[in-house]
Coordinates of C-alpha atoms in Angstrom, one line a residue:
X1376 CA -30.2 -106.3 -11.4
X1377 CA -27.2 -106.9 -14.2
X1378 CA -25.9 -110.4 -13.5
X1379 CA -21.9 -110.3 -12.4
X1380 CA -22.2 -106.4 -11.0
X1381 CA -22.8 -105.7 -6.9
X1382 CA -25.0 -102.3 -6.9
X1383 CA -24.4 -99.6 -3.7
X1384 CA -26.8 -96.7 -4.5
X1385 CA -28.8 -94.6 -6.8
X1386 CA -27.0 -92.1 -8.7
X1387 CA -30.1 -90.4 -10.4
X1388 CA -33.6 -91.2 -11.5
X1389 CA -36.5 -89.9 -13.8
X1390 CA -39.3 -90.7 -16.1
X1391 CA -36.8 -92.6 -18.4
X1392 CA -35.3 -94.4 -15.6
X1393 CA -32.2 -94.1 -12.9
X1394 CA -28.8 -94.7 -13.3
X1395 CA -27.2 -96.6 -9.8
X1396 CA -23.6 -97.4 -8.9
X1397 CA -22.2 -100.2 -9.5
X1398 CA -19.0 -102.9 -8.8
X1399 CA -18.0 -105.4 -11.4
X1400 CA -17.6 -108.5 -9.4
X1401 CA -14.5 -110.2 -11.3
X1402 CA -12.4 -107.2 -11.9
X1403 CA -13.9 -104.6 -9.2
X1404 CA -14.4 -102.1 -11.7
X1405 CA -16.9 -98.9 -10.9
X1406 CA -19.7 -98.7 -13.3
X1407 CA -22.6 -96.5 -13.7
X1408 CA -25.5 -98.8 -14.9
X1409 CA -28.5 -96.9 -17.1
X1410 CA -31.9 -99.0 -15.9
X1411 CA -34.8 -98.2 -18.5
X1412 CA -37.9 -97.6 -16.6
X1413 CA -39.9 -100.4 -15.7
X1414 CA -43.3 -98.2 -17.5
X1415 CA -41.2 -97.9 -20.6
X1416 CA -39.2 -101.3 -21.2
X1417 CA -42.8 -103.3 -22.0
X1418 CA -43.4 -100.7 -25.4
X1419 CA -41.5 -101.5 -27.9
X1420 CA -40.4 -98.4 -29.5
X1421 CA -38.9 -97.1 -25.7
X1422 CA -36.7 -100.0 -26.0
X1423 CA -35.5 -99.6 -29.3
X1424 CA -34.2 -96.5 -29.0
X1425 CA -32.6 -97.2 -25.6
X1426 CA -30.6 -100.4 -27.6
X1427 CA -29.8 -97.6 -30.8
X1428 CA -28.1 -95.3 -27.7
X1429 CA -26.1 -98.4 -26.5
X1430 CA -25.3 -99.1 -30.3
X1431 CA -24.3 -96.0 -31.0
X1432 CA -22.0 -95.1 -27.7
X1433 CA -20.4 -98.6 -28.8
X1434 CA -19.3 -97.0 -32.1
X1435 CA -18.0 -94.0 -30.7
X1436 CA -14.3 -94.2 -28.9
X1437 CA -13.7 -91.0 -27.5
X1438 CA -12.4 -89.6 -24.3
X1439 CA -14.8 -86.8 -24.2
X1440 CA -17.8 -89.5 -23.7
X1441 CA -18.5 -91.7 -20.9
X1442 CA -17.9 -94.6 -22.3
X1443 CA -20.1 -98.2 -22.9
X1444 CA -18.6 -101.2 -21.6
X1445 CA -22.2 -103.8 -22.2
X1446 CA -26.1 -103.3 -23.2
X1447 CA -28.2 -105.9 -21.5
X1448 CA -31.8 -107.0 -22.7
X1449 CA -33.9 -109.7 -21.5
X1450 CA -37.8 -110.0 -20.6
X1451 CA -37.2 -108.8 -17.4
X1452 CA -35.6 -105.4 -18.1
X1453 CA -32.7 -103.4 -20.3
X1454 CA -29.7 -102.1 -18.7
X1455 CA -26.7 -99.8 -20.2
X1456 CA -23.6 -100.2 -18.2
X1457 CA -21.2 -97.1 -18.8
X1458 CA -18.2 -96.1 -17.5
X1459 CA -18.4 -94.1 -14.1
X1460 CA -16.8 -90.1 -14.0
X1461 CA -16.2 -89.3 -10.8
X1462 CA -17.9 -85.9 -11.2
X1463 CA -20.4 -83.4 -10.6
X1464 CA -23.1 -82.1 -13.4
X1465 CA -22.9 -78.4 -14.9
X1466 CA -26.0 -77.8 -13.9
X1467 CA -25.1 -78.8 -10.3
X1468 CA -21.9 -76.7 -10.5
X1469 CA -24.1 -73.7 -12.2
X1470 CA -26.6 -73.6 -9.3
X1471 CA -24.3 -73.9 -6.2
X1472 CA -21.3 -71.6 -7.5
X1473 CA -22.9 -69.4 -9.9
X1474 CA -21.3 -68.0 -13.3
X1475 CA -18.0 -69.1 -14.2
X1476 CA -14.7 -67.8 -14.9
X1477 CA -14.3 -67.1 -18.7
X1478 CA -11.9 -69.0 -18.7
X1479 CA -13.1 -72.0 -17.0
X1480 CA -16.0 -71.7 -19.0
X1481 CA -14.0 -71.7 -22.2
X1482 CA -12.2 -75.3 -20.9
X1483 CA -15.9 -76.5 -20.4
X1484 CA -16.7 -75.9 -24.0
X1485 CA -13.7 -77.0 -25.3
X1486 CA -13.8 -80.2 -23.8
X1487 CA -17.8 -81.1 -24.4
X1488 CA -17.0 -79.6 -28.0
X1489 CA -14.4 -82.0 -28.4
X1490 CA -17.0 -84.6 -27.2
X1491 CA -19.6 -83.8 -29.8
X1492 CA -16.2 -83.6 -32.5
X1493 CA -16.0 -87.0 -31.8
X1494 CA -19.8 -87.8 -32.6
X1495 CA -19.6 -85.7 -35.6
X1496 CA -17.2 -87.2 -37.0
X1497 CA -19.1 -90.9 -37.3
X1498 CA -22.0 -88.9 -38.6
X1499 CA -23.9 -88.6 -34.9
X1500 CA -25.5 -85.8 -33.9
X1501 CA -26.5 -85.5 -30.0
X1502 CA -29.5 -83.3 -30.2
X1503 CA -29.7 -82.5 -26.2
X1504 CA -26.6 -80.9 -25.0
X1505 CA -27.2 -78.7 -22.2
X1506 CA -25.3 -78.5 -18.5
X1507 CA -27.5 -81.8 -16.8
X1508 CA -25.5 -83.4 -20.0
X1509 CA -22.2 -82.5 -19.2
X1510 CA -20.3 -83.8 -16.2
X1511 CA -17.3 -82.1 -14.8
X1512 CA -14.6 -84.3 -13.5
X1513 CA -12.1 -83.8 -9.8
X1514 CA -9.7 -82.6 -12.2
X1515 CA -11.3 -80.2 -14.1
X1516 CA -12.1 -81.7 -17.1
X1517 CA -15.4 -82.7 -18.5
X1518 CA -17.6 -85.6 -20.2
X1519 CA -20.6 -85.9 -22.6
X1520 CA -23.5 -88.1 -21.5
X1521 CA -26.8 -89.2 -22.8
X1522 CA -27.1 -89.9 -26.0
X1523 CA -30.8 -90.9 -25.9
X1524 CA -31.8 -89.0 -28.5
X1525 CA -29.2 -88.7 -30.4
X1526 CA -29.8 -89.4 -34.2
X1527 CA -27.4 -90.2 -37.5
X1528 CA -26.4 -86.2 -39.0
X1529 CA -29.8 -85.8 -41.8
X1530 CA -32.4 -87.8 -40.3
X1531 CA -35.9 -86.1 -39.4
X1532 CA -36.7 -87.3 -36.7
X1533 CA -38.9 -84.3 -35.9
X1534 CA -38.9 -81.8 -33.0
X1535 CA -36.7 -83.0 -30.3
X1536 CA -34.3 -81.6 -27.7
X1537 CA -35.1 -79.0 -24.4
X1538 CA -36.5 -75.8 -25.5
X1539 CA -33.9 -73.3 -23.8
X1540 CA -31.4 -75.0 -26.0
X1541 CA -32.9 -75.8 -28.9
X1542 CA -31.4 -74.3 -32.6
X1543 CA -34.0 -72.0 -34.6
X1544 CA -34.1 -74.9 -37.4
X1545 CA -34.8 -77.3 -34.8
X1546 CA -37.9 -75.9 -33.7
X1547 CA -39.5 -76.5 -37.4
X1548 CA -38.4 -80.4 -37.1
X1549 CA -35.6 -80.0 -39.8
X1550 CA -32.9 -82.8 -40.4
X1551 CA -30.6 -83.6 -38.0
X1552 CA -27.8 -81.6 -38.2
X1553 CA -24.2 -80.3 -36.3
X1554 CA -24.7 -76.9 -36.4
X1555 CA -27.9 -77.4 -34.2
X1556 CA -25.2 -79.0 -32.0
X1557 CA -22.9 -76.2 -32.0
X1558 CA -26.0 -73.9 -31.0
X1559 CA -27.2 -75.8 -28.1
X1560 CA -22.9 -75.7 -27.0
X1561 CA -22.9 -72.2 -27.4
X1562 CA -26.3 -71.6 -25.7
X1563 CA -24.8 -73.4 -22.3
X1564 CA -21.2 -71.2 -22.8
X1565 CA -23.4 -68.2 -22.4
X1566 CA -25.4 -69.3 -19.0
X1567 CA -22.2 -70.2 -17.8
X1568 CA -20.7 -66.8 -18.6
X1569 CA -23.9 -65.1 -17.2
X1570 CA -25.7 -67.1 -14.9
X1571 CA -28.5 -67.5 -16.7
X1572 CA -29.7 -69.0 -20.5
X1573 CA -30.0 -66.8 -23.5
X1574 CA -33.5 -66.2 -24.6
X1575 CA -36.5 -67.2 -22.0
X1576 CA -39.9 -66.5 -22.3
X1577 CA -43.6 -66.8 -21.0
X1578 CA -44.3 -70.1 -22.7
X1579 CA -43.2 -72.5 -24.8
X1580 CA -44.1 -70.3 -28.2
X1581 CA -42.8 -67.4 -26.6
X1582 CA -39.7 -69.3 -26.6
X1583 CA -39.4 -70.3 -30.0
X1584 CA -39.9 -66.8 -30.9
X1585 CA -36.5 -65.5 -29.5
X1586 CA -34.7 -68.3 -30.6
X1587 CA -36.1 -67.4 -34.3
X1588 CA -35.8 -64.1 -34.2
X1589 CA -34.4 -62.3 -31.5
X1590 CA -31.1 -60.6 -31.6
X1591 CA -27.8 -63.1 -30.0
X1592 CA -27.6 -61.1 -26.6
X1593 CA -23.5 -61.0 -27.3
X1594 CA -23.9 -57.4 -25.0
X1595 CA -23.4 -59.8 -22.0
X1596 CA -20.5 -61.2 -22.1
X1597 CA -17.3 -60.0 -22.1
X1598 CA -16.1 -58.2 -25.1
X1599 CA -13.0 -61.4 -25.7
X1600 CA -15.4 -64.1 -26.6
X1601 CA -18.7 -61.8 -28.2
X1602 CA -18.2 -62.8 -31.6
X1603 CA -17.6 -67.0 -30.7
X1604 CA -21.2 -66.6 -28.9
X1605 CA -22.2 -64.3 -32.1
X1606 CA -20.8 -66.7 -34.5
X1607 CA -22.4 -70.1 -32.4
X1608 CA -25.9 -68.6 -31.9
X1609 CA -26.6 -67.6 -35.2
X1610 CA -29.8 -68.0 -36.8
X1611 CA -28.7 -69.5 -40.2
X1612 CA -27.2 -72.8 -39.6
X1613 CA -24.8 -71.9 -42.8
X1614 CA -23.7 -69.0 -40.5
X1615 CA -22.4 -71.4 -37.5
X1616 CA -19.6 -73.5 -37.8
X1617 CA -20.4 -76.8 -39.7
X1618 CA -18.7 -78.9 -37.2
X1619 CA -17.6 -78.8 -33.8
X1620 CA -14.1 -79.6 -34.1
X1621 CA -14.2 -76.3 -36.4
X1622 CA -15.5 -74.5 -33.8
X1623 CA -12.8 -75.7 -30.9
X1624 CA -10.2 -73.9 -33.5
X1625 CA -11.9 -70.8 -33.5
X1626 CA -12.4 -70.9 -29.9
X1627 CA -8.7 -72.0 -29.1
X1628 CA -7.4 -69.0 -31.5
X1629 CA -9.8 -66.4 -29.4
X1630 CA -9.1 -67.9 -25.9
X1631 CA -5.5 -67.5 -26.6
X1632 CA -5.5 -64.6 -28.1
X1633 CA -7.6 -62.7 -24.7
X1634 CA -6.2 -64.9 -22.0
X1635 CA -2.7 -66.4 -23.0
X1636 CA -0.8 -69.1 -24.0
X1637 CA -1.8 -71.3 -20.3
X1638 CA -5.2 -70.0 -20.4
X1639 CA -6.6 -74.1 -20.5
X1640 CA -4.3 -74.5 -17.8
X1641 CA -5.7 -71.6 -15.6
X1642 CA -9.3 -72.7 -16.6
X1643 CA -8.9 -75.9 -15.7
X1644 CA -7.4 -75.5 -12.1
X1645 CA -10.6 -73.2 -11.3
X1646 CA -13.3 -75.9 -12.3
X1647 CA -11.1 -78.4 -10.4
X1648 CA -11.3 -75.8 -7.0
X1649 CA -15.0 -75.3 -7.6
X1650 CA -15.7 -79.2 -8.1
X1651 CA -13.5 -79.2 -4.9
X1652 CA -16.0 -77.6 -3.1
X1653 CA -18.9 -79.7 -4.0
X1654 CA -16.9 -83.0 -3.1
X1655 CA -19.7 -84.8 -1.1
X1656 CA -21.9 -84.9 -3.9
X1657 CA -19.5 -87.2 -6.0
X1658 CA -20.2 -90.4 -6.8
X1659 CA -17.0 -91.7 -5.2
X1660 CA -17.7 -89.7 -1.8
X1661 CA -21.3 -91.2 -1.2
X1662 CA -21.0 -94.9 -1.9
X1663 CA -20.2 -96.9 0.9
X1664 CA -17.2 -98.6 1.6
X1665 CA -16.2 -101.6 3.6
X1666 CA -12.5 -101.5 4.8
X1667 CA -9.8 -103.4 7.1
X1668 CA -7.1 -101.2 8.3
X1669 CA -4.1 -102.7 8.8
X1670 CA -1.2 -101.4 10.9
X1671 CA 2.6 -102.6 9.9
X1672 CA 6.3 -102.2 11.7
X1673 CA 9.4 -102.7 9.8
X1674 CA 12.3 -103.5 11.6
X1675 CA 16.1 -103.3 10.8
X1676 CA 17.5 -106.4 9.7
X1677 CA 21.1 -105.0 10.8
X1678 CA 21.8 -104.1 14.5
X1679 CA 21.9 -100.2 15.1
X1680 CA 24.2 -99.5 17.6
X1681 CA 24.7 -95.7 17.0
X1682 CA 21.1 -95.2 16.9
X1683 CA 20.4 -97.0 19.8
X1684 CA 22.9 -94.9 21.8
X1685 CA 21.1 -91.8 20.5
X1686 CA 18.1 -92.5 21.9
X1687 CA 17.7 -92.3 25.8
X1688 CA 14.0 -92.3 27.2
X1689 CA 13.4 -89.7 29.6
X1690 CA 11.1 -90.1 32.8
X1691 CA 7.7 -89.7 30.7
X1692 CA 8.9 -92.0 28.5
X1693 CA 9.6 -94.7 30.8
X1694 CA 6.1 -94.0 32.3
X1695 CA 4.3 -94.3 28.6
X1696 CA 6.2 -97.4 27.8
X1697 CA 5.3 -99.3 31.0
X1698 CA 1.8 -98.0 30.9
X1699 CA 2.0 -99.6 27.2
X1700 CA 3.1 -103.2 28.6
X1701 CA 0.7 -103.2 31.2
X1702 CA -2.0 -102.6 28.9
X1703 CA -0.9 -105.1 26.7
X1704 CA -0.7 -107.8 29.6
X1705 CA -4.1 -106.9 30.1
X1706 CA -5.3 -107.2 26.6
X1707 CA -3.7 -110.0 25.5
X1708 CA -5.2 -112.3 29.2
X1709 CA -8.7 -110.5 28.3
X1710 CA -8.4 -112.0 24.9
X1711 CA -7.8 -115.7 25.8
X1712 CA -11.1 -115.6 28.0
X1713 CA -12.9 -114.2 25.3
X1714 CA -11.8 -116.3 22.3
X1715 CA -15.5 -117.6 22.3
X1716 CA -17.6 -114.4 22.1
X1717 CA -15.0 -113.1 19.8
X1718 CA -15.3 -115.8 17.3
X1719 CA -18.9 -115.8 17.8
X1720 CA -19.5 -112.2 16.8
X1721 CA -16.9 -112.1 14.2
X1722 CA -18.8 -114.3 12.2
X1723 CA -21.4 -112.3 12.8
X1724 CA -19.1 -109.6 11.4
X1725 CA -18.3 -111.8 8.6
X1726 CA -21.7 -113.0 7.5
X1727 CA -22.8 -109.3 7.5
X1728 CA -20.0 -108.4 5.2
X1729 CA -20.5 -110.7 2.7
X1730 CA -24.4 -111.8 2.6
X1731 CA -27.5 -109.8 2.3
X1732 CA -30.4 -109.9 5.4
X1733 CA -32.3 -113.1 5.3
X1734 CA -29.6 -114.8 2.8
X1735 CA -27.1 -118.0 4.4
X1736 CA -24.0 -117.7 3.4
X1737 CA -21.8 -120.6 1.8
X1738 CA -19.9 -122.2 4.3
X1739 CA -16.0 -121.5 4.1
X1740 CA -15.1 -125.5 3.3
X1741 CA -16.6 -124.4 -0.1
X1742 CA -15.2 -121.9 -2.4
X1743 CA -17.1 -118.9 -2.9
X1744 CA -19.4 -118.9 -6.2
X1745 CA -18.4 -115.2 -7.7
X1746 CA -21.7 -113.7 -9.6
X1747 CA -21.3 -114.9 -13.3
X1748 CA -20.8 -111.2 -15.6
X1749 CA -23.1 -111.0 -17.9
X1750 CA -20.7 -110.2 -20.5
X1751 CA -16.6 -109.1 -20.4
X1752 CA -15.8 -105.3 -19.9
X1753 CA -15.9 -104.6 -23.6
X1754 CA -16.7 -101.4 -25.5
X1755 CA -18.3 -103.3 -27.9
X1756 CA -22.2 -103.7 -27.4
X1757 CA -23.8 -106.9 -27.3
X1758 CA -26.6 -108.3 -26.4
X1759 CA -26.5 -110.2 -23.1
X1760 CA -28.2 -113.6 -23.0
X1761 CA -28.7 -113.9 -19.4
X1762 CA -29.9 -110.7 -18.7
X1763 CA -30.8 -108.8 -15.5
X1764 CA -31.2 -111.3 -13.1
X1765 CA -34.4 -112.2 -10.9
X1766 CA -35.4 -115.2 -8.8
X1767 CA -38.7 -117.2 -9.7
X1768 CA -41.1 -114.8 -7.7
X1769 CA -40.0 -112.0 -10.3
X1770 CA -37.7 -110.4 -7.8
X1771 CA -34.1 -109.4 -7.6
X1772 CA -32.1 -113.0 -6.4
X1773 CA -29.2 -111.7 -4.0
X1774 CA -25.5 -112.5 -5.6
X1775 CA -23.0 -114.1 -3.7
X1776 CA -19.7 -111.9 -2.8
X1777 CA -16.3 -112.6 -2.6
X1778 CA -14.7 -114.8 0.2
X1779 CA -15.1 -113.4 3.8
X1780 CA -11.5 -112.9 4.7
X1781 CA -11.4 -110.0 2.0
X1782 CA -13.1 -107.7 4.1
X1783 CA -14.7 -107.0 7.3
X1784 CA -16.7 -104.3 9.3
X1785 CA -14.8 -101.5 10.8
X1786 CA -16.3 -103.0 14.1
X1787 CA -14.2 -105.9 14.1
X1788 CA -10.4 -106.8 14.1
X1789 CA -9.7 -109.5 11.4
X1790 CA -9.0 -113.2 12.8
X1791 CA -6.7 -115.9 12.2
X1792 CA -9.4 -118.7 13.0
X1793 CA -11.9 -119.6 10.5
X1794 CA -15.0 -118.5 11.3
X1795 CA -18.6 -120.2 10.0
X1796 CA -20.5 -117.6 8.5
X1797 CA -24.5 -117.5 9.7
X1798 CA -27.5 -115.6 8.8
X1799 CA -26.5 -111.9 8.5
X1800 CA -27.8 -109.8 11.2
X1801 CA -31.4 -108.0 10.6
X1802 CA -30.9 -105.1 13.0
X1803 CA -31.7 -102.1 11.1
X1804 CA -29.1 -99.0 11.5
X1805 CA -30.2 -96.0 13.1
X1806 CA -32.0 -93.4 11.1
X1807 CA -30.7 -90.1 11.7
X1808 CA -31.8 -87.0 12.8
X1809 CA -32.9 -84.9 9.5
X1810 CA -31.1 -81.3 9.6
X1811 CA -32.6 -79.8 6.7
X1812 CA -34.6 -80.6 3.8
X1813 CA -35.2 -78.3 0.7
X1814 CA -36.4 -77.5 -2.7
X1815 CA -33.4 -76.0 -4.7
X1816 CA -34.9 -75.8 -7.8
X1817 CA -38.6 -76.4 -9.5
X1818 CA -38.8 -75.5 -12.9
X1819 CA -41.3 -76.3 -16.0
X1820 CA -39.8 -78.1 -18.7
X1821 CA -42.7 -78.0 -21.4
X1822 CA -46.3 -77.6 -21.4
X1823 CA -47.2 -80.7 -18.6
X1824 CA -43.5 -81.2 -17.2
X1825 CA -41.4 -80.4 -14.6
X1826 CA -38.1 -81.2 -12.9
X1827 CA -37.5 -80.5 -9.6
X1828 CA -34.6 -81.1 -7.2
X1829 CA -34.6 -82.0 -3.3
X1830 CA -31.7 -81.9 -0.8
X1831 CA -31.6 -83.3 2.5
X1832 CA -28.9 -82.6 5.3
X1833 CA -28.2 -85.2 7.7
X1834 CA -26.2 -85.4 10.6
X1835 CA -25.6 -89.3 10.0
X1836 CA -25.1 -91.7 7.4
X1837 CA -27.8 -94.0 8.3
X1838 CA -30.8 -94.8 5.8
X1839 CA -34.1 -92.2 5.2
X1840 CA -36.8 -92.3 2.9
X1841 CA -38.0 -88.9 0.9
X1842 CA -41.2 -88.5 0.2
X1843 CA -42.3 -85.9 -2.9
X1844 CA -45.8 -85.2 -3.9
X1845 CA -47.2 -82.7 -6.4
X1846 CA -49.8 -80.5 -6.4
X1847 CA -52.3 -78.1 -8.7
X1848 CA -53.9 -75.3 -7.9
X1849 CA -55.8 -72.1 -10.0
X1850 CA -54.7 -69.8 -7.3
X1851 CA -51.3 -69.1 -5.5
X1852 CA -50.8 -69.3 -1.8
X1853 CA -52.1 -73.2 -1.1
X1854 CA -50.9 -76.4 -2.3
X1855 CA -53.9 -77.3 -4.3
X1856 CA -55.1 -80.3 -5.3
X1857 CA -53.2 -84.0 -5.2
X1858 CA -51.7 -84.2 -8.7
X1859 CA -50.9 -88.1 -10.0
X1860 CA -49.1 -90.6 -7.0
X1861 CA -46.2 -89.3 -4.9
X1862 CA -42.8 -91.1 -5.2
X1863 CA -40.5 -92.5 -2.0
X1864 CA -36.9 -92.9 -2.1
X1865 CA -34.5 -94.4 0.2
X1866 CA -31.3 -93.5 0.8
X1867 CA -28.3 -94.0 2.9
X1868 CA -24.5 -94.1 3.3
X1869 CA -23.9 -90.4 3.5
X1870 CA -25.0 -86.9 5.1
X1871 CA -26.4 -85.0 2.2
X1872 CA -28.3 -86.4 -0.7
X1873 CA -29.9 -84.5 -4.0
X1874 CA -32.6 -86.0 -5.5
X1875 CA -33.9 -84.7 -9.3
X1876 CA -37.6 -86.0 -9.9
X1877 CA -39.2 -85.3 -13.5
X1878 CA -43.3 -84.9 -13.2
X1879 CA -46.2 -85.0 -16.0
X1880 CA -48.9 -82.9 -14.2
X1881 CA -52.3 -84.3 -15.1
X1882 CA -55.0 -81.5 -13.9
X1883 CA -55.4 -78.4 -14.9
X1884 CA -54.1 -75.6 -12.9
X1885 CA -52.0 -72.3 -13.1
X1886 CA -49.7 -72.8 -10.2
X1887 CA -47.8 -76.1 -9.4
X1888 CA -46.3 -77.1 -6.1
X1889 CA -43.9 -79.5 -5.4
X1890 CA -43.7 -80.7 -1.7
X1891 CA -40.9 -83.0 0.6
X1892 CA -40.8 -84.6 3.3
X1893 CA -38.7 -87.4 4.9
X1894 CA -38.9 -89.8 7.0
X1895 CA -37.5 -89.6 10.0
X1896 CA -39.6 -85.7 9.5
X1897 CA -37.4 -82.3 10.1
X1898 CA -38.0 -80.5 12.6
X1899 CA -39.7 -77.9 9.9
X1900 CA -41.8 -80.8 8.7
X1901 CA -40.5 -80.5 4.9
X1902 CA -40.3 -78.3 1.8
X1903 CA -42.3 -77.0 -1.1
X1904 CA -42.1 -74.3 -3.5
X1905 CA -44.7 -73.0 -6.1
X1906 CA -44.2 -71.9 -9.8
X1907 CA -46.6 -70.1 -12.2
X1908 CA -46.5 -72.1 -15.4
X1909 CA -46.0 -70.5 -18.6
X1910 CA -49.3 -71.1 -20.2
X1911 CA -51.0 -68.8 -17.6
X1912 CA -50.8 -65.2 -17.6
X1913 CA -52.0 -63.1 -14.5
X1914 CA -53.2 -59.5 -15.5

């Protein structure tokens, strides 16, 4: 854990690491904090080019970007902490609502262009735009994120990106260069025109093929934006636009030419509606909260005769309002013979609120000992010397939270009395009852990896734990055989959850199967799906 940040959940995870929710403990700023993989951070070059991303999104100021506010590095692990967008991914948005709008799409490229403008012009290039890299906010507008391979503009670095994406020139491990940007921007416009990417094949040389040499497929889309797609998924780099702030004019000159003078206006209402409709999967609808609702009566500080005389209580309201007395009476002598208990189990409340299970809490006579930040809310990067935190045994030491009278459980009414906090309470919440749990995507991503994605309907927000295993197999139908371990993750604090897992499949095997299940099991007993993978062919 980052020393001076109070983490709520997991965001995201995969074979480079996850990306979890965070709090800034002195200013109570919402963070999204970039963990490196615990197999990764002990070889070396893994963790250099994790510190070159956090160097790099230090250089580059743009509102277009999720921003960096620290890096941190010590033995025990490396840590990016970014600014949080309140949003849903493309690729989230593509799958649940299908193509877009041309003119929301339009907005979309605009924006992530105006993103990569930004890298461009310090001389970055991203090398992995695609929709899992572009986040669209509640209000319609979009972000860039993950830079991990991102690279200064002429560097060979040699073959790198995701295939469906990929530029002609990049395929051959050429330089580093914007127009391969512009390409990969162009290629996402068009699945979200259409539903679905521009070129695919069998295999991953099939692949390259039709990027190389197949025509641009400009036939489906509408007729307004053909030559931007035709003009962005050209073969030549020389033929594309050398930058991606040249390309927002040309698109800017086309869209308002077709749609009108409020076409970005327009565009960016209808992302906002459809981000509307996916609002439980935000990052700010599924962490939990802790709140004290308080209830306040202003009275007139000058006597209101006339008003008084205007209002006469009727029969029912002379019933309600005694009823109301009575019950306060009651209250109020229950209260006085329960001042005890009450004090009793609001420090239980208390000590709940602000310490973790099995931690004591600081007494209230002493102030409370905030975490120490491992570094101010900077953009610049630096190199934190504390680091992410752990106790002598090697595992994550429990920080210390604000003083208890800031917040409380919903369960209890805040006191007046000073309460002493004591050990939190170890009762687990109830699990609830699993609703549904499937796969809504499975998909090869080269020749030995896959990605696939898991969503689970609950009818509570209580904790569960999802279980997914993978499978090979030289014939469809069955599972197959166990392929490498199976990975468990725990979550809690709402009533849907999607969880992406990338896989390296070890054994040989045409067909691959990705199975989940949870724990408390659904009444189906889980999910799978099975894909052919592209290096088989079945005559």
């Amino acid at each position: 854990m980052v020393p001076g940040y109070t983490e709520s959940l997991e965001l995201g995870s995969g074979a480079s690491g996850r990306v979890v929710l965070a709090v800034h403990a002195d200013t109570g700023v919402r963070v999204a904090v970039k963990y490196l993989s615990e197999s990764l951070r002990t070889r070396p070059g893994f963790v250099h080019d994790f510190r070159a991303e956090a160097r790099l999104l230090g250089g580059l100021q743009s509102q277009y970007v999720a921003g960096l506010y620290e890096y941190v590095e010590s033995p025990q692990g490396a840590a990016i902490v970014m600014e949080l967008v309140d949003g849903v991914s493309l690729r989230t948005l593509l799958t649940r609502q299908g193509p877009l709008h041309p003119e929301a799409a339009l907005v979309l490229l605009k924006g992530s262009l105006l993103g990569l403008a930004d890298a461009h012009r310090i001389g970055v290039v991203h090398r992995d735009y695609k929709p899992e890299n572009v986040l669209v906010e509640t209000d319609g507008s979009s972000k860039l994120v993950d830079f991990g391979i991102a690279v200064d503009t002429g560097t060979s670095a040699g073959v790198a990106g995701t295939p469906s994406y990929m530029a002609p020139e990049q395929w051959t491990g050429a330089p580093a260069s914007c127009t391969a940007d512009v390409y990969a921007a162009t290629a996402t416009f068009f699945e979200c025109l259409t539903g679905h990417k521009p070129y695919s094949g069998d295999n991953i040389a099939a692949l390259a093929l039709q990027h190389v040499d197949a025509p641009v497929p400009v036939g489906e889309v509408p007729a307004a934006v053909r030559e931007l797609v035709r003009r962005g998924l050209a073969k030549e780099p020389d033929q594309r636009p050398a930058q991606a702030e040249a390309f927002v004019t040309e698109l800017e000159a086309v869209a308002g030419a077709a749609y009108g003078a409020d076409w970005e206006e327009r565009g960016r209402a209808r992302l906002a509606a459809l981000v509307a409709l996916l609002a439980l999967l935000l990052p700010s609808a599924r962490s939990p909260r802790s709140t004290t609702d308080t209830a306040r009566t202003v009275l007139s500080q000058a006597p209101r005769h006339d008003w008084a005389r205007s209002w006469r209580p009727g029969r029912p309201g002379m019933l309600v309002s005694a009823a109301a007395v009575l019950l306060g009476l009651l209250l109020t002598y229950g209260m006085q013979h329960a001042s005890a208990g009450a004090t009793e189990r609001t420090a239980d409340a208390l000590a709940t609120t602000t310490a973790r299970a099995g931690t004591e809490a600081a007494p209230p006579t002493a102030p409370p000992t905030a975490p120490t930040p491992s570094g101010d809310l900077s953009p610049t990067p630096g190199v934190s010397p504390s680091g992410p935190s752990t106790t002598p045994t090697g595992q994550p030491s429990a920080s210390t939270t604000s003083s208890p009278t800031q917040s409380t459980t919903p369960s209890e009414a805040p006191t007046s009395t000073p309460a002493t906090p004591t050990t939190a309470s170890s009762t687990p919440p109830v699990a609830p009852a699993v609703k549904n749990v499937a796969v809504s995507a499975f998909q090869q991503t080269g020749p030995t990896t896959s990605t696939a994605t898991i969503t689970i309907t609950t009818d509570g927000s209580g904790p569960i734990s999802v279980t997914v295993s993978w499978f090979t197999d030289r014939a469809s139908g069955g599972a197959g055989s166990p392929d490498g371990a199976s990975q468990t993750f725990e979550r809690s604090g709402a009533a849907q959850y999607t969880v992406t897992v990338d896989h390296t499949f070890q054994n040989d095997g045409c067909y691959w199967t990705v199975q989940a299940t949870t724990t408390p099991a659904p009444a189906s007993g889980g999910a799978s799906q099975q894909l052919l993978t592209r290096q088989c062919e079945i005559r």
